[in-house]
Amino acid sequence: MLYLRDLIYHPTACPAPILKSIDLELPPQQLGLIVGPSGSGKSTLLEILSGLVQPTSGTICWREQQLVPEQLNQLAGLVFQFPERHFCCSKILEELRLGHPELGTERVKQALSEVGLDHLSLSTPPHALSGGQQRRLALAVQLIRQPHVLLLDEPTAGLDWSIRQQLVSLLAKLKKDWTLLIVTHDPGEILAFADKCWTIIQGELETIDPTTLEKKIQAPLTAA
Ligand SMILES: Nc1ncnc2c1ncn2[C@@H]1O[C@H](COP(=O)(O)OP(=O)(O)OP(=O)(O)O)[C@@H](O)[C@H]1O
Ligand SMILES: [Mg+2]
């Protein structure tokens, strides 16, 4: 279980906190979904959870253990928004092993299999993959490290409708083995697979039932 208690992020240069007393609980093998508009603090929260940014105060616990930033790096696997822009190797194999040269071919194949890319040659350049395949590879790059929590920032942004559906189905499948926390301004089809939902507005996180959130999102369309 991932626990956040009274997590605050208030850089001294900012007049108001960017994250205001965040409390969150996410059980293992569940898909948590945080929905909020641009600038609400979604990416900042994921950066804190992955140890890239130090919070001003508050605690982050995995099971009963409180974690410091160095441990968060191992706890979480962060898939950035548009992760394909961060590929830097000329072969899939190198991309997956980047920073972990000790990982054997078996682990590499297992990670690719989890995201449905095991049919590809390990020497394929990441940049030669289709948009959907690149998103899958970015997931495999994190899964190969076997993080406790997979953090995804706008995982379906910029994808065509059918590719988007395929990626959402993959995320729904992954939650059988992994714990996922997704942040987005546009939950779309992910909502149907969410176990827990929150809204975030100006750094304030609030729990919301997935069905209520779905109705809330559809309301303006229905009224029009
Ligand atoms: N270190 C920092 N110092 C000052 N302001 C910051 C810092 N980090 C983030 N911000 C500000 O915090 C707010 C939240 O940013 P964040 O990128 O987390 O939002 P977001 O919800 O991910 O938005 P988007 O949907 O556009 O990606 C923004 O107003 C941003 O400019
Ligand atoms: Mg963001």
CSV table of N, CA and C in Angstrom, one decimal, residues 79-219:
chain,number,residue,atom,x,y,z
A,79,VAL,N,6.9,7.1,-15.8
A,79,VAL,CA,6.8,7.2,-17.3
A,79,VAL,C,6.3,8.7,-17.5
A,80,PHE,N,7.3,9.5,-18.1
A,80,PHE,CA,7.0,10.9,-18.3
A,80,PHE,C,5.9,11.0,-19.4
A,81,GLN,N,5.3,12.2,-19.5
A,81,GLN,CA,4.5,12.6,-20.6
A,81,GLN,C,5.3,12.5,-21.9
A,82,PHE,N,4.8,12.0,-23.0
A,82,PHE,CA,5.6,11.9,-24.2
A,82,PHE,C,6.9,11.2,-24.0
A,83,PRO,N,6.9,10.0,-23.4
A,83,PRO,CA,8.2,9.4,-23.0
A,83,PRO,C,9.1,9.0,-24.2
A,84,GLU,N,8.5,8.9,-25.4
A,84,GLU,CA,9.3,8.6,-26.6
A,84,GLU,C,10.4,9.7,-26.8
A,85,ARG,N,10.1,10.9,-26.3
A,85,ARG,CA,11.1,12.0,-26.6
A,85,ARG,C,12.4,11.8,-25.8
A,86,HIS,N,12.3,10.9,-24.8
A,86,HIS,CA,13.5,10.6,-23.9
A,86,HIS,C,14.3,9.4,-24.4
A,87,PHE,N,13.9,8.7,-25.4
A,87,PHE,CA,14.7,7.6,-25.9
A,87,PHE,C,16.0,8.1,-26.4
A,88,CYS,N,17.1,7.4,-26.0
A,88,CYS,CA,18.4,7.9,-26.4
A,88,CYS,C,19.3,6.8,-26.9
A,89,CYS,N,18.8,5.6,-27.1
A,89,CYS,CA,19.7,4.5,-27.6
A,89,CYS,C,19.3,4.1,-29.0
A,90,SER,N,20.2,3.4,-29.6
A,90,SER,CA,19.9,3.0,-31.0
A,90,SER,C,19.3,1.6,-31.2
A,91,LYS,N,19.2,0.9,-30.0
A,91,LYS,CA,18.5,-0.4,-30.1
A,91,LYS,C,17.6,-0.6,-28.9
A,92,ILE,N,16.5,-1.3,-29.0
A,92,ILE,CA,15.6,-1.6,-27.9
A,92,ILE,C,16.3,-2.2,-26.7
A,93,LEU,N,17.2,-3.1,-27.0
A,93,LEU,CA,18.0,-3.8,-26.0
A,93,LEU,C,18.7,-2.8,-25.1
A,94,GLU,N,19.4,-1.8,-25.8
A,94,GLU,CA,20.2,-0.8,-25.0
A,94,GLU,C,19.3,0.1,-24.2
A,95,GLU,N,18.1,0.4,-24.8
A,95,GLU,CA,17.2,1.3,-24.1
A,95,GLU,C,16.7,0.7,-22.8
A,96,LEU,N,16.4,-0.6,-22.9
A,96,LEU,CA,15.9,-1.3,-21.7
A,96,LEU,C,16.9,-1.6,-20.7
A,97,ARG,N,18.2,-1.7,-21.1
A,97,ARG,CA,19.3,-2.0,-20.2
A,97,ARG,C,20.0,-0.7,-19.7
A,98,LEU,N,19.5,0.4,-20.2
A,98,LEU,CA,20.2,1.7,-19.8
A,98,LEU,C,20.3,1.9,-18.3
A,99,GLY,N,21.5,2.0,-17.8
A,99,GLY,CA,21.6,2.1,-16.3
A,99,GLY,C,21.6,0.8,-15.6
A,100,HIS,N,21.2,-0.3,-16.3
A,100,HIS,CA,21.2,-1.6,-15.6
A,100,HIS,C,21.8,-2.7,-16.5
A,101,PRO,N,23.1,-2.5,-16.8
A,101,PRO,CA,23.7,-3.4,-17.7
A,101,PRO,C,23.7,-4.9,-17.3
A,102,GLU,N,23.5,-5.0,-15.9
A,102,GLU,CA,23.5,-6.4,-15.4
A,102,GLU,C,22.3,-7.2,-15.7
A,103,LEU,N,21.2,-6.5,-16.2
A,103,LEU,CA,20.0,-7.3,-16.5
A,103,LEU,C,20.2,-8.2,-17.7
A,104,GLY,N,19.8,-9.5,-17.5
A,104,GLY,CA,20.0,-10.5,-18.5
A,104,GLY,C,18.9,-10.5,-19.6
A,105,THR,N,19.1,-11.2,-20.6
A,105,THR,CA,18.2,-11.2,-21.8
A,105,THR,C,16.8,-11.7,-21.3
A,106,GLU,N,16.8,-12.6,-20.4
A,106,GLU,CA,15.5,-13.2,-19.9
A,106,GLU,C,14.6,-12.1,-19.4
A,107,ARG,N,15.2,-11.2,-18.5
A,107,ARG,CA,14.5,-10.0,-17.9
A,107,ARG,C,14.0,-9.1,-19.0
A,108,VAL,N,14.9,-8.9,-20.0
A,108,VAL,CA,14.5,-8.0,-21.1
A,108,VAL,C,13.3,-8.6,-21.9
A,109,LYS,N,13.4,-9.9,-22.2
A,109,LYS,CA,12.3,-10.5,-22.9
A,109,LYS,C,11.0,-10.5,-22.1
A,110,GLN,N,11.1,-10.7,-20.8
A,110,GLN,CA,9.9,-10.7,-20.0
A,110,GLN,C,9.3,-9.3,-20.0
A,111,ALA,N,10.1,-8.2,-19.9
A,111,ALA,CA,9.6,-6.9,-19.9
A,111,ALA,C,8.9,-6.6,-21.2
A,112,LEU,N,9.5,-7.0,-22.3
A,112,LEU,CA,8.8,-6.8,-23.6
A,112,LEU,C,7.6,-7.6,-23.8
A,113,SER,N,7.6,-8.8,-23.2
A,113,SER,CA,6.4,-9.6,-23.3
A,113,SER,C,5.2,-9.0,-22.5
A,114,GLU,N,5.5,-8.4,-21.4
A,114,GLU,CA,4.4,-7.7,-20.5
A,114,GLU,C,3.7,-6.6,-21.3
A,115,VAL,N,4.4,-6.0,-22.2
A,115,VAL,CA,3.8,-4.9,-22.9
A,115,VAL,C,3.5,-5.3,-24.4
A,116,GLY,N,3.6,-6.6,-24.7
A,116,GLY,CA,3.2,-7.1,-26.0
A,116,GLY,C,4.1,-6.7,-27.1
A,117,LEU,N,5.4,-6.6,-26.8
A,117,LEU,CA,6.4,-6.2,-27.8
A,117,LEU,C,7.4,-7.4,-28.0
A,118,ASP,N,7.1,-8.6,-27.5
A,118,ASP,CA,8.1,-9.6,-27.6
A,118,ASP,C,8.4,-10.2,-29.0
A,119,HIS,N,7.6,-9.8,-29.9
A,119,HIS,CA,7.9,-10.2,-31.3
A,119,HIS,C,8.9,-9.4,-32.0
A,120,LEU,N,9.3,-8.3,-31.4
A,120,LEU,CA,10.3,-7.4,-32.0
A,120,LEU,C,11.7,-7.8,-31.8
A,121,SER,N,12.6,-7.6,-32.8
A,121,SER,CA,14.0,-7.8,-32.7
A,121,SER,C,14.6,-6.9,-31.7
A,122,LEU,N,15.5,-7.3,-30.8
A,122,LEU,CA,16.1,-6.5,-29.8
A,122,LEU,C,17.0,-5.4,-30.4
A,123,SER,N,17.3,-5.6,-31.7
A,123,SER,CA,18.2,-4.6,-32.3
A,123,SER,C,17.4,-3.5,-33.0
A,124,THR,N,16.1,-3.6,-32.9
A,124,THR,CA,15.2,-2.5,-33.6
A,124,THR,C,15.5,-1.2,-32.9
A,125,PRO,N,15.7,-0.1,-33.7
A,125,PRO,CA,15.8,1.2,-33.1
A,125,PRO,C,14.5,1.7,-32.5
A,126,PRO,N,14.5,2.2,-31.3
A,126,PRO,CA,13.3,2.7,-30.7
A,126,PRO,C,12.6,3.7,-31.5
A,127,HIS,N,13.3,4.5,-32.3
A,127,HIS,CA,12.7,5.6,-33.1
A,127,HIS,C,12.0,5.0,-34.3
A,128,ALA,N,12.3,3.7,-34.6
A,128,ALA,CA,11.6,3.1,-35.8
A,128,ALA,C,10.3,2.5,-35.4
A,129,LEU,N,9.9,2.5,-34.2
A,129,LEU,CA,8.7,1.9,-33.7
A,129,LEU,C,7.5,2.9,-34.0
A,130,SER,N,6.3,2.3,-34.0
A,130,SER,CA,5.1,3.2,-34.2
A,130,SER,C,4.8,3.9,-32.9
A,131,GLY,N,4.0,4.9,-32.9
A,131,GLY,CA,3.7,5.7,-31.7
A,131,GLY,C,3.2,4.9,-30.6
A,132,GLY,N,2.3,3.9,-30.8
A,132,GLY,CA,1.8,3.0,-29.8
A,132,GLY,C,2.9,2.1,-29.2
A,133,GLN,N,3.7,1.6,-30.1
A,133,GLN,CA,4.8,0.7,-29.7
A,133,GLN,C,5.8,1.5,-28.8
A,134,GLN,N,6.1,2.7,-29.2
A,134,GLN,CA,7.0,3.5,-28.4
A,134,GLN,C,6.5,3.7,-27.0
A,135,ARG,N,5.2,3.9,-26.8
A,135,ARG,CA,4.6,4.1,-25.5
A,135,ARG,C,4.8,2.8,-24.7
A,136,ARG,N,4.6,1.6,-25.4
A,136,ARG,CA,4.7,0.3,-24.7
A,136,ARG,C,6.2,0.1,-24.3
A,137,LEU,N,7.1,0.5,-25.2
A,137,LEU,CA,8.5,0.4,-24.8
A,137,LEU,C,8.8,1.2,-23.6
A,138,ALA,N,8.3,2.4,-23.5
A,138,ALA,CA,8.5,3.3,-22.4
A,138,ALA,C,8.0,2.7,-21.1
A,139,LEU,N,6.9,1.9,-21.2
A,139,LEU,CA,6.4,1.2,-20.0
A,139,LEU,C,7.4,0.1,-19.6
A,140,ALA,N,7.9,-0.6,-20.7
A,140,ALA,CA,8.8,-1.7,-20.4
A,140,ALA,C,10.1,-1.3,-19.8
A,141,VAL,N,10.5,-0.1,-20.2
A,141,VAL,CA,11.8,0.5,-19.6
A,141,VAL,C,11.6,0.7,-18.1
A,142,GLN,N,10.4,1.0,-17.6
A,142,GLN,CA,10.2,1.1,-16.2
A,142,GLN,C,10.0,-0.3,-15.6
A,143,LEU,N,9.1,-1.1,-16.2
A,143,LEU,CA,8.8,-2.4,-15.6
A,143,LEU,C,10.0,-3.3,-15.4
A,144,ILE,N,11.0,-3.2,-16.3
A,144,ILE,CA,12.2,-4.0,-16.2
A,144,ILE,C,12.9,-3.8,-14.8
A,145,ARG,N,12.7,-2.6,-14.3
A,145,ARG,CA,13.3,-2.4,-12.9
A,145,ARG,C,12.4,-2.9,-11.8
A,146,GLN,N,11.3,-3.4,-12.1
A,146,GLN,CA,10.3,-4.0,-11.2
A,146,GLN,C,10.0,-3.0,-10.0
A,147,PRO,N,9.5,-1.8,-10.4
A,147,PRO,CA,9.1,-0.9,-9.3
A,147,PRO,C,7.8,-1.3,-8.6
A,148,HIS,N,7.7,-0.9,-7.3
A,148,HIS,CA,6.5,-1.2,-6.6
A,148,HIS,C,5.3,-0.5,-7.2
A,149,VAL,N,5.5,0.8,-7.6
A,149,VAL,CA,4.4,1.6,-8.2
A,149,VAL,C,4.9,2.1,-9.5
A,150,LEU,N,4.0,2.0,-10.5
A,150,LEU,CA,4.3,2.6,-11.8
A,150,LEU,C,3.5,3.9,-11.9
A,151,LEU,N,4.2,5.0,-12.2
A,151,LEU,CA,3.6,6.3,-12.2
A,151,LEU,C,3.5,6.7,-13.7
A,152,LEU,N,2.4,7.1,-14.1
A,152,LEU,CA,2.2,7.5,-15.5
A,152,LEU,C,1.6,8.9,-15.7
A,153,ASP,N,2.3,9.7,-16.4
A,153,ASP,CA,1.9,11.1,-16.6
A,153,ASP,C,1.3,11.2,-18.0
A,154,GLU,N,0.0,11.5,-18.1
A,154,GLU,CA,-0.8,11.6,-19.3
A,154,GLU,C,-0.4,10.5,-20.3
A,155,PRO,N,-0.6,9.2,-19.9
A,155,PRO,CA,-0.1,8.1,-20.8
A,155,PRO,C,-0.7,8.0,-22.2
A,156,THR,N,-1.9,8.6,-22.4
A,156,THR,CA,-2.5,8.4,-23.7
A,156,THR,C,-2.5,9.7,-24.5
A,157,ALA,N,-1.7,10.7,-24.0
A,157,ALA,CA,-1.7,12.0,-24.7
A,157,ALA,C,-1.1,11.9,-26.1
A,158,GLY,N,-1.8,12.5,-27.1
A,158,GLY,CA,-1.3,12.6,-28.5
A,158,GLY,C,-1.5,11.3,-29.3
A,159,LEU,N,-2.2,10.3,-28.8
A,159,LEU,CA,-2.4,9.1,-29.5
A,159,LEU,C,-3.7,9.1,-30.3
A,160,ASP,N,-3.7,8.4,-31.4
A,160,ASP,CA,-5.0,8.3,-32.2
A,160,ASP,C,-5.9,7.4,-31.4
A,161,TRP,N,-7.2,7.5,-31.7
A,161,TRP,CA,-8.3,6.8,-30.9
A,161,TRP,C,-8.0,5.3,-30.8
A,162,SER,N,-7.7,4.6,-31.9
A,162,SER,CA,-7.5,3.1,-31.7
A,162,SER,C,-6.3,2.7,-31.0
A,163,ILE,N,-5.2,3.5,-31.1
A,163,ILE,CA,-4.0,3.2,-30.4
A,163,ILE,C,-4.2,3.5,-28.9
A,164,ARG,N,-5.0,4.5,-28.7
A,164,ARG,CA,-5.4,4.9,-27.3
A,164,ARG,C,-6.1,3.7,-26.6
A,165,GLN,N,-7.1,3.2,-27.3
A,165,GLN,CA,-7.8,2.0,-26.8
A,165,GLN,C,-6.9,0.9,-26.4
A,166,GLN,N,-6.0,0.6,-27.3
A,166,GLN,CA,-5.0,-0.5,-27.1
A,166,GLN,C,-4.2,-0.3,-25.9
A,167,LEU,N,-3.7,1.0,-25.7
A,167,LEU,CA,-2.9,1.3,-24.6
A,167,LEU,C,-3.7,1.2,-23.3
A,168,VAL,N,-4.9,1.7,-23.3
A,168,VAL,CA,-5.8,1.6,-22.1
A,168,VAL,C,-6.0,0.1,-21.7
A,169,SER,N,-6.2,-0.8,-22.7
A,169,SER,CA,-6.4,-2.2,-22.5
A,169,SER,C,-5.1,-2.8,-21.8
A,170,LEU,N,-4.0,-2.3,-22.3
A,170,LEU,CA,-2.7,-2.8,-21.7
A,170,LEU,C,-2.6,-2.4,-20.3
A,171,LEU,N,-3.0,-1.1,-20.0
A,171,LEU,CA,-2.9,-0.6,-18.6
A,171,LEU,C,-3.8,-1.4,-17.7
A,172,ALA,N,-5.0,-1.7,-18.2
A,172,ALA,CA,-6.0,-2.5,-17.4
A,172,ALA,C,-5.4,-3.9,-17.2
A,173,LYS,N,-4.7,-4.5,-18.1
A,173,LYS,CA,-4.0,-5.8,-18.0
A,173,LYS,C,-2.9,-5.7,-16.9
A,174,LEU,N,-2.1,-4.6,-17.0
A,174,LEU,CA,-0.9,-4.5,-16.2
A,174,LEU,C,-1.3,-4.4,-14.7
A,175,LYS,N,-2.5,-3.9,-14.4
A,175,LYS,CA,-2.8,-3.7,-13.0
A,175,LYS,C,-3.0,-5.1,-12.3
A,176,LYS,N,-3.1,-6.2,-13.0
A,176,LYS,CA,-3.2,-7.5,-12.4
A,176,LYS,C,-1.9,-7.8,-11.7
A,177,ASP,N,-0.8,-7.3,-12.1
A,177,ASP,CA,0.5,-7.6,-11.5
A,177,ASP,C,1.2,-6.4,-10.9
A,178,TRP,N,0.7,-5.2,-11.3
A,178,TRP,CA,1.4,-4.0,-10.8
A,178,TRP,C,0.5,-3.0,-10.2
A,179,THR,N,1.1,-2.0,-9.5
A,179,THR,CA,0.3,-1.0,-8.9
A,179,THR,C,0.5,0.3,-9.7
A,180,LEU,N,-0.6,0.9,-10.2
A,180,LEU,CA,-0.4,2.0,-11.2
A,180,LEU,C,-1.1,3.3,-10.6
A,181,LEU,N,-0.4,4.4,-10.7
A,181,LEU,CA,-0.9,5.7,-10.4
A,181,LEU,C,-0.8,6.6,-11.7
A,182,ILE,N,-2.0,7.0,-12.2
A,182,ILE,CA,-2.0,7.7,-13.4
A,182,ILE,C,-2.5,9.1,-13.2
A,183,VAL,N,-1.8,10.1,-13.8
A,183,VAL,CA,-2.3,11.5,-13.7
A,183,VAL,C,-2.7,12.0,-15.1
A,184,THR,N,-3.8,12.7,-15.2
A,184,THR,CA,-4.2,13.1,-16.5
A,184,THR,C,-5.2,14.3,-16.4
A,185,HIS,N,-5.3,15.1,-17.5
A,185,HIS,CA,-6.4,16.1,-17.5
A,185,HIS,C,-7.6,15.5,-18.3
A,186,ASP,N,-7.4,14.3,-18.9
A,186,ASP,CA,-8.4,13.8,-19.8
A,186,ASP,C,-8.5,12.2,-19.6
A,187,PRO,N,-9.2,11.8,-18.6
A,187,PRO,CA,-9.2,10.4,-18.2
A,187,PRO,C,-9.7,9.4,-19.3
A,188,GLY,N,-10.7,9.9,-20.0
A,188,GLY,CA,-11.3,9.1,-21.1
A,188,GLY,C,-11.6,7.7,-20.7
A,189,GLU,N,-11.2,6.7,-21.5
A,189,GLU,CA,-11.5,5.3,-21.2
A,189,GLU,C,-10.8,4.7,-20.0
A,190,ILE,N,-9.8,5.4,-19.5
A,190,ILE,CA,-9.1,4.9,-18.3
A,190,ILE,C,-10.0,4.8,-17.1
A,191,LEU,N,-11.0,5.7,-17.1
A,191,LEU,CA,-11.9,5.8,-15.9
A,191,LEU,C,-12.6,4.4,-15.6
A,192,ALA,N,-12.9,3.7,-16.7
A,192,ALA,CA,-13.6,2.4,-16.6
A,192,ALA,C,-12.8,1.4,-15.8
A,193,PHE,N,-11.5,1.6,-15.8
A,193,PHE,CA,-10.6,0.6,-15.1
A,193,PHE,C,-10.0,1.1,-13.8
A,194,ALA,N,-10.4,2.3,-13.4
A,194,ALA,CA,-9.8,2.9,-12.2
A,194,ALA,C,-10.5,2.3,-11.0
A,195,ASP,N,-9.6,1.9,-10.0
A,195,ASP,CA,-10.1,1.4,-8.7
A,195,ASP,C,-10.4,2.5,-7.8
A,196,LYS,N,-9.5,3.6,-7.8
A,196,LYS,CA,-9.7,4.7,-7.0
A,196,LYS,C,-9.4,6.0,-7.8
A,197,CYS,N,-10.2,7.0,-7.5
A,197,CYS,CA,-10.0,8.3,-8.3
A,197,CYS,C,-9.9,9.5,-7.3
A,198,TRP,N,-9.2,10.5,-7.8
A,198,TRP,CA,-9.1,11.7,-7.1
A,198,TRP,C,-9.2,12.8,-8.1
A,199,THR,N,-9.6,14.0,-7.6
A,199,THR,CA,-9.5,15.2,-8.5
A,199,THR,C,-8.4,16.0,-7.8
A,200,ILE,N,-7.7,16.8,-8.6
A,200,ILE,CA,-6.7,17.7,-8.1
A,200,ILE,C,-6.9,19.1,-8.7
A,201,ILE,N,-7.2,20.1,-7.9
A,201,ILE,CA,-7.4,21.4,-8.4
A,201,ILE,C,-6.6,22.4,-7.5
A,202,GLN,N,-5.7,23.1,-8.2
A,202,GLN,CA,-4.8,24.1,-7.5
A,202,GLN,C,-4.1,23.4,-6.3
A,203,GLY,N,-3.6,22.2,-6.6
A,203,GLY,CA,-2.8,21.5,-5.5
A,203,GLY,C,-3.6,20.8,-4.5
A,204,GLU,N,-4.9,20.8,-4.5
A,204,GLU,CA,-5.7,20.2,-3.5
A,204,GLU,C,-6.3,18.9,-4.1
A,205,LEU,N,-6.0,17.8,-3.4
A,205,LEU,CA,-6.5,16.5,-3.8
A,205,LEU,C,-7.7,16.1,-3.1
A,206,GLU,N,-8.7,15.6,-3.8
A,206,GLU,CA,-10.0,15.1,-3.2
A,206,GLU,C,-10.4,13.8,-3.8
A,207,THR,N,-10.7,12.9,-2.9
A,207,THR,CA,-11.2,11.6,-3.3
A,207,THR,C,-12.6,11.8,-4.0
A,208,ILE,N,-12.8,11.0,-5.1
A,208,ILE,CA,-14.1,11.0,-5.8
A,208,ILE,C,-14.3,9.6,-6.3
A,209,ASP,N,-15.6,9.2,-6.2
A,209,ASP,CA,-16.0,7.9,-6.7
A,209,ASP,C,-15.8,7.9,-8.2
A,210,PRO,N,-15.3,6.8,-8.8
A,210,PRO,CA,-15.1,6.8,-10.3
A,210,PRO,C,-16.4,7.1,-11.1
A,211,THR,N,-17.5,6.5,-10.6
A,211,THR,CA,-18.8,6.7,-11.3
A,211,THR,C,-19.2,8.2,-11.2
A,212,THR,N,-19.0,8.8,-10.0
A,212,THR,CA,-19.4,10.2,-9.9
A,212,THR,C,-18.5,11.1,-10.8
A,213,LEU,N,-17.2,10.7,-10.9
A,213,LEU,CA,-16.3,11.5,-11.7
A,213,LEU,C,-16.8,11.4,-13.2
A,214,GLU,N,-17.1,10.2,-13.6
A,214,GLU,CA,-17.6,10.0,-15.0
A,214,GLU,C,-18.8,10.9,-15.3
A,215,LYS,N,-19.7,10.9,-14.3
A,215,LYS,CA,-20.9,11.7,-14.5
A,215,LYS,C,-20.6,13.2,-14.6
A,216,LYS,N,-19.6,13.6,-13.8
A,216,LYS,CA,-19.2,15.0,-13.7
A,216,LYS,C,-18.6,15.4,-15.0
A,217,ILE,N,-17.8,14.5,-15.6
A,217,ILE,CA,-17.1,14.8,-16.8
A,217,ILE,C,-18.1,14.9,-18.0
A,218,GLN,N,-19.1,14.0,-18.0
A,218,GLN,CA,-20.1,14.0,-19.0
A,218,GLN,C,-21.1,15.1,-18.9
A,219,ALA,N,-21.3,15.6,-17.7
A,219,ALA,CA,-22.4,16.6,-17.5
A,219,ALA,C,-22.4,17.8,-18.5
